[in-house]
């Protein structure tokens, strides 16, 4: 497996992670634009654009796009995150030219037909409704909003129903024209793919992209606070969040290992104490999410109304313990778990191309696997103590909760658990 990178004259990056013995390839175009790049009045436009890109071009209908890729047994998909948008395909190696043609076509020649726009608007409103009816998803949006209030990074990816109802064809076309440019885009492929052939395809199909300025985003500022929604549910869905680390923070890997140690598996502290010892919850885990200029460290738990009274004090205690009490064996176990998960996740072409594209978007270079493994191996007990102290002492907590909340302690009481004045 060899990674190769070529940059075209228009700023487009072409990257491959080739495995010649494979008969299939995963590929796509990643755009360095997501929900946090949107002005408030266009919140949700990146996601709607992702949907509408598949709804017809100057030479293909929406049905034609679907039939053409499926006629060769391939798959097309897309997703929008807060910092990126991706349009991806999985095909047999011989059909890479078709996949590049299709993705290039939808990203440069979509017509945004008004009938299709109205139909897809209704679909997205249904998607928003589904999210509203899924509390263990909705609570994450609420956490994001309270951690980054009145900021682009705190707004939902899907947008609000009011915003979605107001989008016009010109909004989509203007946003795509302004943000989908050579320097903001990466054509990446992994598996059975030839780099030079992919570069030739890029020149043919994407050589006309504008070499304009790259997208800017509003700087993020973590704030924290309390967001509670009382609903008649069987469970309380609760997230406790803190200011985290950026992708390039020296403690990035330590934060990942700390999340694994705290709530990343059956041997983790939270799983053992909350589920195995106390029986307070079925699902509980910790996470460390990073962005280019900020990060969120958090714990999710789904618990009962009565158990909610006990759950926050237990989580707070387990968060703080590693500041002074963590063993070499425990850190080694978490480190091994995180390293194995990282390596195992790269055993498919889809995972490898995703990692390659994201590394290029975030760091501007592919990160050799040996370098990643070495940085994980460097995480020791001192690093875990340091990052645990950062998490529990450096920021105001963010609490998001949905469900029957009568037993959940006050936010002021929670704040004092982390050494903050109430």
GROMACS .gro file of C-alpha atoms in nm:
model
  422
    1UNK     CA    1   0.000   0.000   0.000
    2UNK     CA    2   0.147   0.329  -0.116
    3UNK     CA    3   0.011   0.679  -0.069
    4UNK     CA    4   0.067   0.922  -0.354
    5UNK     CA    5  -0.037   1.287  -0.377
    6UNK     CA    6  -0.069   1.516  -0.681
    7UNK     CA    7  -0.195   1.874  -0.683
    8UNK     CA    8  -0.346   2.007  -1.005
    9UNK     CA    9  -0.295   2.361  -1.133
   10UNK     CA   10  -0.642   2.461  -1.009
   11UNK     CA   11  -0.556   2.360  -0.652
   12UNK     CA   12  -0.743   2.028  -0.649
   13UNK     CA   13  -0.558   1.753  -0.458
   14UNK     CA   14  -0.563   1.398  -0.594
   15UNK     CA   15  -0.462   1.129  -0.344
   16UNK     CA   16  -0.447   0.751  -0.359
   17UNK     CA   17  -0.375   0.470  -0.115
   18UNK     CA   18  -0.340   0.184  -0.361
   19UNK     CA   19  -0.372  -0.188  -0.289
   20UNK     CA   20  -0.320  -0.334  -0.637
   21UNK     CA   21  -0.435  -0.686  -0.550
   22UNK     CA   22  -0.787  -0.565  -0.469
   23UNK     CA   23  -1.054  -0.574  -0.738
   24UNK     CA   24  -1.257  -0.284  -0.600
   25UNK     CA   25  -1.197   0.076  -0.502
   26UNK     CA   26  -1.344   0.330  -0.262
   27UNK     CA   27  -1.323   0.688  -0.381
   28UNK     CA   28  -1.483   1.024  -0.347
   29UNK     CA   29  -1.452   1.397  -0.328
   30UNK     CA   30  -1.415   1.560   0.013
   31UNK     CA   31  -1.493   1.930   0.038
   32UNK     CA   32  -1.348   2.145   0.315
   33UNK     CA   33  -1.691   2.298   0.382
   34UNK     CA   34  -1.950   2.200   0.640
   35UNK     CA   35  -2.218   2.338   0.866
   36UNK     CA   36  -1.981   2.570   1.051
   37UNK     CA   37  -1.901   2.756   0.728
   38UNK     CA   38  -2.264   2.861   0.681
   39UNK     CA   39  -2.397   3.206   0.772
   40UNK     CA   40  -2.682   3.186   1.023
   41UNK     CA   41  -2.945   3.260   0.761
   42UNK     CA   42  -2.828   2.961   0.553
   43UNK     CA   43  -2.793   2.708   0.836
   44UNK     CA   44  -2.856   2.366   0.682
   45UNK     CA   45  -2.765   2.461   0.325
   46UNK     CA   46  -2.457   2.233   0.314
   47UNK     CA   47  -2.675   1.936   0.403
   48UNK     CA   48  -2.948   2.031   0.155
   49UNK     CA   49  -2.686   2.078  -0.115
   50UNK     CA   50  -2.553   1.729  -0.042
   51UNK     CA   51  -2.905   1.594  -0.097
   52UNK     CA   52  -2.975   1.796  -0.409
   53UNK     CA   53  -2.648   1.703  -0.578
   54UNK     CA   54  -2.799   1.363  -0.660
   55UNK     CA   55  -3.119   1.506  -0.803
   56UNK     CA   56  -3.015   1.565  -1.161
   57UNK     CA   57  -2.750   1.733  -1.375
   58UNK     CA   58  -2.750   1.885  -1.722
   59UNK     CA   59  -2.704   1.539  -1.874
   60UNK     CA   60  -2.839   1.298  -1.611
   61UNK     CA   61  -3.172   1.271  -1.431
   62UNK     CA   62  -3.191   1.177  -1.063
   63UNK     CA   63  -3.307   0.830  -1.159
   64UNK     CA   64  -3.039   0.808  -1.426
   65UNK     CA   65  -2.765   0.875  -1.168
   66UNK     CA   66  -2.894   0.594  -0.948
   67UNK     CA   67  -2.938   0.350  -1.234
   68UNK     CA   68  -2.598   0.421  -1.388
   69UNK     CA   69  -2.399   0.347  -1.071
   70UNK     CA   70  -2.611   0.046  -0.976
   71UNK     CA   71  -2.584  -0.098  -1.328
   72UNK     CA   72  -2.219  -0.176  -1.247
   73UNK     CA   73  -2.296  -0.291  -0.891
   74UNK     CA   74  -2.159   0.028  -0.736
   75UNK     CA   75  -2.282   0.254  -0.459
   76UNK     CA   76  -2.300   0.632  -0.425
   77UNK     CA   77  -2.345   0.811  -0.095
   78UNK     CA   78  -2.272   1.142   0.075
   79UNK     CA   79  -2.262   1.300   0.419
   80UNK     CA   80  -2.228   1.642   0.578
   81UNK     CA   81  -2.038   1.712   0.900
   82UNK     CA   82  -1.970   2.036   1.080
   83UNK     CA   83  -1.639   2.086   0.896
   84UNK     CA   84  -1.658   1.875   0.579
   85UNK     CA   85  -1.889   1.740   0.310
   86UNK     CA   86  -1.813   1.416   0.127
   87UNK     CA   87  -1.946   1.247  -0.186
   88UNK     CA   88  -1.827   0.887  -0.200
   89UNK     CA   89  -1.852   0.578  -0.418
   90UNK     CA   90  -1.761   0.211  -0.398
   91UNK     CA   91  -1.708   0.035  -0.732
   92UNK     CA   92  -1.509  -0.238  -0.902
   93UNK     CA   93  -1.169  -0.113  -1.015
   94UNK     CA   94  -1.270  -0.114  -1.383
   95UNK     CA   95  -1.554   0.127  -1.301
   96UNK     CA   96  -1.347   0.397  -1.133
   97UNK     CA   97  -1.376   0.621  -1.445
   98UNK     CA   98  -1.755   0.602  -1.425
   99UNK     CA   99  -1.755   0.690  -1.055
  100UNK     CA  100  -1.529   0.990  -1.112
  101UNK     CA  101  -1.748   1.104  -1.401
  102UNK     CA  102  -2.065   1.076  -1.192
  103UNK     CA  103  -1.932   1.254  -0.883
  104UNK     CA  104  -1.767   1.525  -1.093
  105UNK     CA  105  -2.091   1.577  -1.281
  106UNK     CA  106  -2.311   1.620  -0.973
  107UNK     CA  107  -2.065   1.862  -0.813
  108UNK     CA  108  -2.030   2.086  -1.119
  109UNK     CA  109  -2.343   2.053  -1.328
  110UNK     CA  110  -2.637   1.998  -1.092
  111UNK     CA  111  -2.946   2.182  -1.218
  112UNK     CA  112  -3.133   2.204  -0.886
  113UNK     CA  113  -3.467   2.146  -1.057
  114UNK     CA  114  -3.747   2.322  -0.869
  115UNK     CA  115  -3.970   2.014  -0.858
  116UNK     CA  116  -3.687   1.806  -0.720
  117UNK     CA  117  -3.605   2.084  -0.472
  118UNK     CA  118  -3.957   2.086  -0.332
  119UNK     CA  119  -3.960   1.707  -0.308
  120UNK     CA  120  -3.624   1.693  -0.133
  121UNK     CA  121  -3.721   1.979   0.097
  122UNK     CA  122  -4.005   1.757   0.221
  123UNK     CA  123  -3.764   1.466   0.266
  124UNK     CA  124  -3.525   1.677   0.475
  125UNK     CA  125  -3.811   1.805   0.688
  126UNK     CA  126  -3.895   1.441   0.754
  127UNK     CA  127  -3.531   1.379   0.843
  128UNK     CA  128  -3.541   1.667   1.091
  129UNK     CA  129  -3.863   1.527   1.237
  130UNK     CA  130  -3.701   1.187   1.275
  131UNK     CA  131  -3.406   1.345   1.457
  132UNK     CA  132  -3.645   1.527   1.690
  133UNK     CA  133  -3.807   1.192   1.770
  134UNK     CA  134  -3.469   1.029   1.845
  135UNK     CA  135  -3.361   1.167   2.183
  136UNK     CA  136  -3.024   0.992   2.193
  137UNK     CA  137  -2.938   1.181   1.872
  138UNK     CA  138  -3.110   1.508   1.956
  139UNK     CA  139  -2.925   1.540   2.286
  140UNK     CA  140  -2.596   1.566   2.097
  141UNK     CA  141  -2.725   1.865   1.899
  142UNK     CA  142  -2.836   2.020   2.226
  143UNK     CA  143  -2.491   1.967   2.377
  144UNK     CA  144  -2.328   2.128   2.073
  145UNK     CA  145  -2.562   2.426   2.102
  146UNK     CA  146  -2.494   2.486   2.471
  147UNK     CA  147  -2.118   2.432   2.435
  148UNK     CA  148  -2.098   2.684   2.147
  149UNK     CA  149  -2.401   2.913   2.186
  150UNK     CA  150  -2.478   3.170   1.913
  151UNK     CA  151  -2.193   3.030   1.703
  152UNK     CA  152  -2.178   2.848   1.371
  153UNK     CA  153  -2.024   2.540   1.537
  154UNK     CA  154  -2.319   2.520   1.776
  155UNK     CA  155  -2.586   2.509   1.507
  156UNK     CA  156  -2.740   2.187   1.384
  157UNK     CA  157  -2.613   2.028   1.064
  158UNK     CA  158  -2.965   1.964   0.934
  159UNK     CA  159  -3.081   2.321   0.988
  160UNK     CA  160  -3.414   2.425   1.134
  161UNK     CA  161  -3.747   2.356   0.961
  162UNK     CA  162  -3.792   2.731   0.910
  163UNK     CA  163  -3.454   2.766   0.735
  164UNK     CA  164  -3.508   2.456   0.520
  165UNK     CA  165  -3.849   2.579   0.408
  166UNK     CA  166  -3.693   2.906   0.296
  167UNK     CA  167  -3.407   2.778   0.080
  168UNK     CA  168  -3.426   2.875  -0.285
  169UNK     CA  169  -3.255   2.729  -0.588
  170UNK     CA  170  -3.026   3.033  -0.608
  171UNK     CA  171  -2.912   2.976  -0.248
  172UNK     CA  172  -2.784   2.630  -0.339
  173UNK     CA  173  -2.623   2.735  -0.666
  174UNK     CA  174  -2.451   3.037  -0.511
  175UNK     CA  175  -2.324   2.840  -0.211
  176UNK     CA  176  -2.182   2.565  -0.433
  177UNK     CA  177  -2.019   2.817  -0.668
  178UNK     CA  178  -1.860   3.007  -0.379
  179UNK     CA  179  -1.733   2.706  -0.182
  180UNK     CA  180  -1.677   2.413  -0.416
  181UNK     CA  181  -1.341   2.518  -0.560
  182UNK     CA  182  -1.019   2.339  -0.643
  183UNK     CA  183  -0.828   2.433  -0.324
  184UNK     CA  184  -1.117   2.323  -0.100
  185UNK     CA  185  -1.158   1.980  -0.262
  186UNK     CA  186  -0.977   1.647  -0.249
  187UNK     CA  187  -1.031   1.357  -0.488
  188UNK     CA  188  -0.914   1.051  -0.296
  189UNK     CA  189  -0.923   0.678  -0.366
  190UNK     CA  190  -0.809   0.358  -0.198
  191UNK     CA  191  -0.795  -0.006  -0.300
  192UNK     CA  192  -0.757  -0.124  -0.657
  193UNK     CA  193  -0.680   0.212  -0.814
  194UNK     CA  194  -0.399   0.353  -1.027
  195UNK     CA  195  -0.278   0.697  -0.918
  196UNK     CA  196  -0.167   0.827  -1.259
  197UNK     CA  197  -0.493   0.716  -1.419
  198UNK     CA  198  -0.690   0.893  -1.144
  199UNK     CA  199  -0.491   1.212  -1.200
  200UNK     CA  200  -0.575   1.196  -1.570
  201UNK     CA  201  -0.943   1.150  -1.485
  202UNK     CA  202  -0.926   1.448  -1.249
  203UNK     CA  203  -0.775   1.669  -1.518
  204UNK     CA  204  -1.046   1.562  -1.761
  205UNK     CA  205  -1.348   1.594  -1.533
  206UNK     CA  206  -1.239   1.847  -1.269
  207UNK     CA  207  -0.984   2.062  -1.448
  208UNK     CA  208  -1.238   2.339  -1.490
  209UNK     CA  209  -1.287   2.397  -1.117
  210UNK     CA  210  -1.214   2.751  -1.004
  211UNK     CA  211  -0.883   2.814  -0.829
  212UNK     CA  212  -1.044   3.059  -0.587
  213UNK     CA  213  -0.992   3.137  -0.221
  214UNK     CA  214  -1.054   2.866   0.033
  215UNK     CA  215  -1.349   2.875   0.271
  216UNK     CA  216  -1.332   3.062   0.601
  217UNK     CA  217  -1.511   2.973   0.921
  218UNK     CA  218  -1.613   3.161   1.233
  219UNK     CA  219  -1.366   3.084   1.515
  220UNK     CA  220  -1.514   2.867   1.787
  221UNK     CA  221  -1.531   2.964   2.154
  222UNK     CA  222  -1.634   2.703   2.409
  223UNK     CA  223  -1.879   2.844   2.666
  224UNK     CA  224  -2.077   2.567   2.837
  225UNK     CA  225  -2.407   2.575   3.020
  226UNK     CA  226  -2.731   2.389   3.083
  227UNK     CA  227  -2.986   2.260   2.828
  228UNK     CA  228  -3.276   2.051   2.962
  229UNK     CA  229  -3.583   1.929   2.775
  230UNK     CA  230  -3.851   1.758   2.981
  231UNK     CA  231  -4.022   1.485   2.777
  232UNK     CA  232  -4.234   1.184   2.861
  233UNK     CA  233  -3.980   0.914   2.783
  234UNK     CA  234  -3.875   0.587   2.941
  235UNK     CA  235  -3.518   0.711   2.986
  236UNK     CA  236  -3.318   1.019   3.064
  237UNK     CA  237  -3.067   1.081   2.783
  238UNK     CA  238  -2.785   1.281   2.933
  239UNK     CA  239  -2.460   1.429   2.804
  240UNK     CA  240  -2.195   1.591   3.019
  241UNK     CA  241  -1.937   1.787   2.816
  242UNK     CA  242  -1.620   1.990   2.865
  243UNK     CA  243  -1.378   2.194   2.659
  244UNK     CA  244  -1.163   1.944   2.470
  245UNK     CA  245  -0.859   1.944   2.244
  246UNK     CA  246  -0.800   2.037   1.880
  247UNK     CA  247  -0.666   1.796   1.622
  248UNK     CA  248  -0.316   1.940   1.652
  249UNK     CA  249  -0.309   1.965   2.032
  250UNK     CA  250  -0.015   1.777   2.190
  251UNK     CA  251  -0.271   1.599   2.410
  252UNK     CA  252  -0.485   1.477   2.118
  253UNK     CA  253  -0.388   1.111   2.156
  254UNK     CA  254  -0.387   1.132   2.534
  255UNK     CA  255  -0.747   1.257   2.520
  256UNK     CA  256  -0.844   0.966   2.298
  257UNK     CA  257  -0.684   0.713   2.532
  258UNK     CA  258  -0.838   0.886   2.835
  259UNK     CA  259  -1.183   0.854   2.673
  260UNK     CA  260  -1.116   0.483   2.619
  261UNK     CA  261  -0.998   0.436   2.977
  262UNK     CA  262  -1.297   0.625   3.113
  263UNK     CA  263  -1.574   0.486   2.895
  264UNK     CA  264  -1.453   0.297   2.592
  265UNK     CA  265  -1.521  -0.068   2.670
  266UNK     CA  266  -1.643  -0.325   2.919
  267UNK     CA  267  -1.334  -0.282   3.138
  268UNK     CA  268  -1.359   0.098   3.139
  269UNK     CA  269  -1.419   0.285   3.463
  270UNK     CA  270  -1.765   0.414   3.376
  271UNK     CA  271  -1.891   0.081   3.242
  272UNK     CA  272  -1.767  -0.102   3.549
  273UNK     CA  273  -1.887   0.148   3.809
  274UNK     CA  274  -2.213   0.263   3.650
  275UNK     CA  275  -2.336  -0.057   3.491
  276UNK     CA  276  -2.161  -0.350   3.653
  277UNK     CA  277  -2.133  -0.231   4.016
  278UNK     CA  278  -2.435  -0.001   4.052
  279UNK     CA  279  -2.668  -0.112   3.772
  280UNK     CA  280  -2.760   0.247   3.691
  281UNK     CA  281  -2.755   0.231   3.309
  282UNK     CA  282  -2.743   0.001   3.010
  283UNK     CA  283  -2.553   0.239   2.780
  284UNK     CA  284  -2.270   0.467   2.889
  285UNK     CA  285  -1.956   0.580   2.707
  286UNK     CA  286  -1.703   0.863   2.681
  287UNK     CA  287  -1.580   1.043   2.369
  288UNK     CA  288  -1.320   1.299   2.265
  289UNK     CA  289  -1.433   1.495   1.958
  290UNK     CA  290  -1.190   1.735   1.794
  291UNK     CA  291  -1.221   2.023   1.547
  292UNK     CA  292  -0.958   2.241   1.383
  293UNK     CA  293  -0.977   2.505   1.657
  294UNK     CA  294  -1.157   2.345   1.953
  295UNK     CA  295  -1.281   2.017   2.091
  296UNK     CA  296  -1.543   1.852   2.311
  297UNK     CA  297  -1.481   1.585   2.570
  298UNK     CA  298  -1.797   1.419   2.692
  299UNK     CA  299  -1.986   1.133   2.851
  300UNK     CA  300  -2.321   1.000   2.730
  301UNK     CA  301  -2.555   0.791   2.944
  302UNK     CA  302  -2.909   0.665   2.909
  303UNK     CA  303  -3.066   0.598   3.248
  304UNK     CA  304  -3.395   0.585   3.434
  305UNK     CA  305  -3.574   0.874   3.601
  306UNK     CA  306  -3.494   0.752   3.953
  307UNK     CA  307  -3.136   0.659   3.867
  308UNK     CA  308  -3.070   1.007   3.724
  309UNK     CA  309  -3.032   1.142   4.078
  310UNK     CA  310  -2.729   0.921   4.136
  311UNK     CA  311  -2.576   0.911   3.790
  312UNK     CA  312  -2.426   1.262   3.767
  313UNK     CA  313  -2.235   1.243   4.098
  314UNK     CA  314  -2.093   0.905   3.995
  315UNK     CA  315  -1.981   1.033   3.653
  316UNK     CA  316  -1.826   1.343   3.810
  317UNK     CA  317  -1.632   1.129   4.055
  318UNK     CA  318  -1.505   0.892   3.786
  319UNK     CA  319  -1.399   1.185   3.565
  320UNK     CA  320  -1.187   1.328   3.845
  321UNK     CA  321  -1.026   1.010   3.977
  322UNK     CA  322  -0.760   0.974   3.703
  323UNK     CA  323  -0.617   1.313   3.797
  324UNK     CA  324  -0.451   1.143   4.094
  325UNK     CA  325  -0.539   0.773   4.071
  326UNK     CA  326  -0.449   0.582   3.756
  327UNK     CA  327  -0.224   0.279   3.714
  328UNK     CA  328   0.027   0.187   3.447
  329UNK     CA  329  -0.164  -0.135   3.376
  330UNK     CA  330  -0.491   0.051   3.328
  331UNK     CA  331  -0.333   0.300   3.088
  332UNK     CA  332  -0.160   0.017   2.897
  333UNK     CA  333  -0.495  -0.161   2.856
  334UNK     CA  334  -0.670   0.152   2.730
  335UNK     CA  335  -0.377   0.233   2.502
  336UNK     CA  336  -0.384  -0.118   2.352
  337UNK     CA  337  -0.760  -0.099   2.302
  338UNK     CA  338  -0.738   0.236   2.125
  339UNK     CA  339  -0.444   0.126   1.908
  340UNK     CA  340  -0.614  -0.199   1.808
  341UNK     CA  341  -0.934  -0.012   1.721
  342UNK     CA  342  -0.735   0.231   1.508
  343UNK     CA  343  -0.555  -0.045   1.318
  344UNK     CA  344  -0.861  -0.267   1.274
  345UNK     CA  345  -1.062   0.024   1.137
  346UNK     CA  346  -0.821   0.053   0.845
  347UNK     CA  347  -0.877  -0.296   0.708
  348UNK     CA  348  -1.124  -0.174   0.442
  349UNK     CA  349  -1.069   0.053   0.145
  350UNK     CA  350  -1.357   0.275   0.255
  351UNK     CA  351  -1.195   0.337   0.593
  352UNK     CA  352  -0.855   0.400   0.440
  353UNK     CA  353  -0.976   0.655   0.187
  354UNK     CA  354  -1.179   0.831   0.457
  355UNK     CA  355  -0.871   0.859   0.678
  356UNK     CA  356  -0.651   0.978   0.391
  357UNK     CA  357  -0.895   1.250   0.286
  358UNK     CA  358  -0.954   1.372   0.641
  359UNK     CA  359  -0.581   1.389   0.716
  360UNK     CA  360  -0.523   1.596   0.404
  361UNK     CA  361  -0.810   1.830   0.492
  362UNK     CA  362  -0.703   1.874   0.854
  363UNK     CA  363  -0.323   1.849   0.846
  364UNK     CA  364  -0.240   1.908   0.481
  365UNK     CA  365  -0.048   1.580   0.465
  366UNK     CA  366  -0.109   1.206   0.506
  367UNK     CA  367  -0.002   1.083   0.851
  368UNK     CA  368   0.203   0.760   0.827
  369UNK     CA  369   0.047   0.480   1.030
  370UNK     CA  370   0.376   0.424   1.213
  371UNK     CA  371   0.361   0.786   1.332
  372UNK     CA  372   0.006   0.742   1.462
  373UNK     CA  373   0.098   0.421   1.645
  374UNK     CA  374   0.409   0.582   1.796
  375UNK     CA  375   0.204   0.872   1.932
  376UNK     CA  376  -0.049   0.636   2.086
  377UNK     CA  377   0.233   0.434   2.243
  378UNK     CA  378   0.374   0.752   2.397
  379UNK     CA  379   0.061   0.806   2.608
  380UNK     CA  380   0.159   0.721   2.967
  381UNK     CA  381   0.010   0.770   3.313
  382UNK     CA  382   0.148   1.125   3.334
  383UNK     CA  383  -0.030   1.216   3.008
  384UNK     CA  384  -0.358   1.069   3.133
  385UNK     CA  385  -0.334   1.261   3.460
  386UNK     CA  386  -0.258   1.578   3.268
  387UNK     CA  387  -0.548   1.549   3.024
  388UNK     CA  388  -0.790   1.441   3.300
  389UNK     CA  389  -0.695   1.753   3.493
  390UNK     CA  390  -0.753   1.964   3.181
  391UNK     CA  391  -1.098   1.817   3.131
  392UNK     CA  392  -1.232   1.855   3.483
  393UNK     CA  393  -1.061   2.181   3.582
  394UNK     CA  394  -1.023   2.398   3.273
  395UNK     CA  395  -1.382   2.469   3.167
  396UNK     CA  396  -1.742   2.514   3.275
  397UNK     CA  397  -1.940   2.192   3.227
  398UNK     CA  398  -2.200   2.157   2.953
  399UNK     CA  399  -2.508   1.956   3.045
  400UNK     CA  400  -2.769   1.843   2.793
  401UNK     CA  401  -3.054   1.620   2.904
  402UNK     CA  402  -3.383   1.498   2.755
  403UNK     CA  403  -3.649   1.296   2.930
  404UNK     CA  404  -3.810   1.278   3.275
  405UNK     CA  405  -3.573   1.510   3.464
  406UNK     CA  406  -3.741   1.560   3.802
  407UNK     CA  407  -3.460   1.378   3.986
  408UNK     CA  408  -3.169   1.532   3.799
  409UNK     CA  409  -2.966   1.765   4.019
  410UNK     CA  410  -2.945   2.137   3.947
  411UNK     CA  411  -2.685   2.279   3.715
  412UNK     CA  412  -2.546   2.495   3.998
  413UNK     CA  413  -2.486   2.183   4.207
  414UNK     CA  414  -2.316   2.014   3.911
  415UNK     CA  415  -2.085   2.311   3.861
  416UNK     CA  416  -1.966   2.298   4.221
  417UNK     CA  417  -1.867   1.933   4.174
  418UNK     CA  418  -1.598   2.055   3.936
  419UNK     CA  419  -1.462   2.330   4.161
  420UNK     CA  420  -1.661   2.615   4.006
  421UNK     CA  421  -1.846   2.876   4.211
  422UNK     CA  422  -2.223   2.846   4.186
   0.00000   0.00000   0.00000
